[in-house]
Amino acid sequence: MTAGRTVTPVDNDTQDNADTGILDPEDTLDDRNAYDEGYSPPEKAPILDEGVSFGDRLAREEPDVSYDADDDDLGDARDTDGELIDDEVGDFRAGRLVAQDEGFGADTDAELYASDVGIDGGAASAEEAAVHLVDPREY
């Protein structure tokens, strides 16, 4: 101890190297770990080493079973109608909906009014393509 100052020993294992400019080992490219090495899958399936031929494995495959014999296999699902055209969706796609101020300016209205300006060259996003016109008189 010196007069008025306490000197504490420095533990080199927990010393912060930020002051010295030396990087910690985990921050350098010198140490390699499993994440650096990556994983390369085997070239062939392990079952092929057991002497089973591809033809034998193919013969064991079973075809998918249809739910009903009269299914057309287009969008069929067990727990829904599952058809490609649903009766709750209109037949005609809606175009882009644009606000009266064409999207410029502050949104101060409590309600939103927009106009259908048509399909923009057919390049609609999935969300836009999912919007269809429904006749309100049908519901």
Short mmCIF file of C-alpha atoms in Angstrom, two decimals:
data_model
loop_
_atom_site.label_atom_id
_atom_site.label_comp_id
_atom_site.label_asym_id
_atom_site.label_seq_id
_atom_site.Cartn_x
_atom_site.Cartn_y
_atom_site.Cartn_z
CA MET A 1 0.00 0.00 0.00
CA THR A 2 1.12 3.45 -0.78
CA ALA A 3 0.13 6.51 1.12
CA GLY A 4 -3.56 7.26 0.50
CA ARG A 5 -3.98 4.75 -2.38
CA THR A 6 -5.04 1.15 -2.35
CA VAL A 7 -3.54 -1.09 -5.01
CA THR A 8 -5.59 -4.13 -5.97
CA PRO A 9 -4.01 -7.04 -7.77
CA VAL A 10 -5.15 -7.52 -11.37
CA ASP A 11 -6.52 -10.91 -12.37
CA ASN A 12 -5.25 -11.51 -15.91
CA ASP A 13 -8.04 -13.99 -16.68
CA THR A 14 -10.79 -11.43 -16.18
CA GLN A 15 -8.91 -8.36 -17.34
CA ASP A 16 -10.75 -6.33 -19.95
CA ASN A 17 -8.52 -6.04 -22.99
CA ALA A 18 -10.50 -3.16 -24.47
CA ASP A 19 -8.11 -0.69 -22.87
CA THR A 20 -5.06 -2.37 -24.37
CA GLY A 21 -6.50 -2.80 -27.88
CA ILE A 22 -6.11 -6.58 -27.78
CA LEU A 23 -9.17 -8.54 -28.89
CA ASP A 24 -10.60 -11.32 -26.78
CA PRO A 25 -10.10 -14.79 -28.33
CA GLU A 26 -13.81 -15.18 -29.13
CA ASP A 27 -13.69 -11.92 -31.10
CA THR A 28 -10.88 -13.09 -33.38
CA LEU A 29 -10.75 -15.55 -36.25
CA ASP A 30 -8.01 -17.63 -34.63
CA ASP A 31 -10.24 -19.87 -32.54
CA ARG A 32 -12.36 -22.32 -34.54
CA ASN A 33 -15.53 -23.94 -33.27
CA ALA A 34 -18.30 -26.12 -34.65
CA TYR A 35 -20.19 -23.13 -36.00
CA ASP A 36 -17.16 -22.02 -37.99
CA GLU A 37 -16.59 -25.46 -39.44
CA GLY A 38 -20.17 -26.04 -40.57
CA TYR A 39 -21.74 -29.36 -41.45
CA SER A 40 -21.59 -31.28 -44.68
CA PRO A 41 -24.17 -34.06 -44.97
CA PRO A 42 -23.10 -37.49 -46.20
CA GLU A 43 -23.10 -38.09 -49.95
CA LYS A 44 -25.61 -40.95 -49.73
CA ALA A 45 -28.23 -42.15 -47.30
CA PRO A 46 -26.96 -44.47 -44.53
CA ILE A 47 -29.59 -47.05 -45.49
CA LEU A 48 -27.77 -47.62 -48.77
CA ASP A 49 -24.84 -49.02 -46.81
CA GLU A 50 -27.10 -51.79 -45.51
CA GLY A 51 -27.42 -53.40 -48.92
CA VAL A 52 -30.99 -52.34 -49.65
CA SER A 53 -31.36 -51.35 -53.29
CA PHE A 54 -33.29 -48.33 -54.47
CA GLY A 55 -35.82 -50.60 -56.19
CA ASP A 56 -36.50 -52.46 -52.93
CA ARG A 57 -37.02 -49.21 -51.07
CA LEU A 58 -39.31 -47.92 -53.81
CA ALA A 59 -41.38 -51.12 -53.69
CA ARG A 60 -42.04 -50.56 -49.97
CA GLU A 61 -43.53 -47.12 -50.61
CA GLU A 62 -47.30 -46.84 -50.32
CA PRO A 63 -49.38 -44.38 -52.34
CA ASP A 64 -51.24 -41.57 -50.61
CA VAL A 65 -54.78 -42.52 -49.77
CA SER A 66 -57.56 -40.24 -51.00
CA TYR A 67 -60.24 -39.19 -48.52
CA ASP A 68 -63.12 -40.06 -50.83
CA ALA A 69 -63.26 -41.85 -54.14
CA ASP A 70 -65.01 -38.88 -55.80
CA ASP A 71 -62.35 -36.31 -54.86
CA ASP A 72 -60.75 -34.43 -57.71
CA ASP A 73 -57.60 -33.84 -55.59
CA LEU A 74 -57.72 -30.09 -56.21
CA GLY A 75 -57.46 -28.34 -52.87
CA ASP A 76 -59.21 -31.12 -51.00
CA ALA A 77 -58.89 -31.01 -47.25
CA ARG A 78 -60.55 -33.04 -44.56
CA ASP A 79 -61.65 -30.28 -42.17
CA THR A 80 -62.70 -27.53 -44.64
CA ASP A 81 -64.40 -27.15 -47.98
CA GLY A 82 -60.90 -26.97 -49.34
CA GLU A 83 -61.92 -26.13 -52.86
CA LEU A 84 -59.96 -23.69 -54.97
CA ILE A 85 -62.96 -21.39 -55.37
CA ASP A 86 -64.67 -20.70 -52.08
CA ASP A 87 -68.25 -19.44 -51.98
CA GLU A 88 -67.26 -16.73 -49.48
CA VAL A 89 -64.88 -15.06 -51.93
CA GLY A 90 -65.93 -13.00 -54.91
CA ASP A 91 -65.08 -14.00 -58.44
CA PHE A 92 -63.39 -10.74 -59.44
CA ARG A 93 -60.15 -9.36 -58.06
CA ALA A 94 -60.13 -5.88 -56.60
CA GLY A 95 -57.54 -3.42 -57.80
CA ARG A 96 -55.34 -1.15 -55.77
CA LEU A 97 -57.21 0.92 -53.22
CA VAL A 98 -55.91 4.48 -53.08
CA ALA A 99 -56.98 7.12 -50.58
CA GLN A 100 -58.57 10.31 -51.87
CA ASP A 101 -55.36 12.24 -51.25
CA GLU A 102 -53.44 9.49 -53.10
CA GLY A 103 -51.48 8.60 -49.99
CA PHE A 104 -49.97 12.04 -49.45
CA GLY A 105 -50.60 14.21 -46.43
CA ALA A 106 -51.48 13.59 -42.83
CA ASP A 107 -54.12 11.04 -41.91
CA THR A 108 -56.57 13.15 -39.93
CA ASP A 109 -59.87 11.50 -40.86
CA ALA A 110 -61.58 9.15 -38.45
CA GLU A 111 -62.79 7.10 -41.42
CA LEU A 112 -60.96 5.99 -44.51
CA TYR A 113 -62.33 6.46 -47.98
CA ALA A 114 -60.57 5.00 -50.98
CA SER A 115 -61.15 4.35 -54.65
CA ASP A 116 -60.38 1.27 -56.69
CA VAL A 117 -57.85 2.40 -59.31
CA GLY A 118 -57.50 -0.97 -61.00
CA ILE A 119 -54.86 -3.65 -61.09
CA ASP A 120 -51.36 -2.23 -61.43
CA GLY A 121 -50.05 -4.15 -64.42
CA GLY A 122 -50.85 -7.47 -62.74
CA ALA A 123 -47.90 -7.08 -60.37
CA ALA A 124 -49.91 -7.30 -57.17
CA SER A 125 -48.49 -8.50 -53.91
CA ALA A 126 -49.99 -11.63 -52.36
CA GLU A 127 -52.05 -9.51 -50.00
CA GLU A 128 -53.44 -7.40 -52.84
CA ALA A 129 -54.17 -10.45 -54.97
CA ALA A 130 -56.16 -11.99 -52.13
CA VAL A 131 -58.68 -9.13 -52.09
CA HIS A 132 -61.79 -9.92 -54.15
CA LEU A 133 -65.03 -8.09 -54.81
CA VAL A 134 -68.05 -9.48 -53.02
CA ASP A 135 -71.57 -8.38 -53.91
CA PRO A 136 -73.10 -7.08 -50.65
CA ARG A 137 -76.56 -8.16 -51.78
CA GLU A 138 -75.49 -11.81 -51.54
CA TYR A 139 -74.84 -11.57 -47.80
#
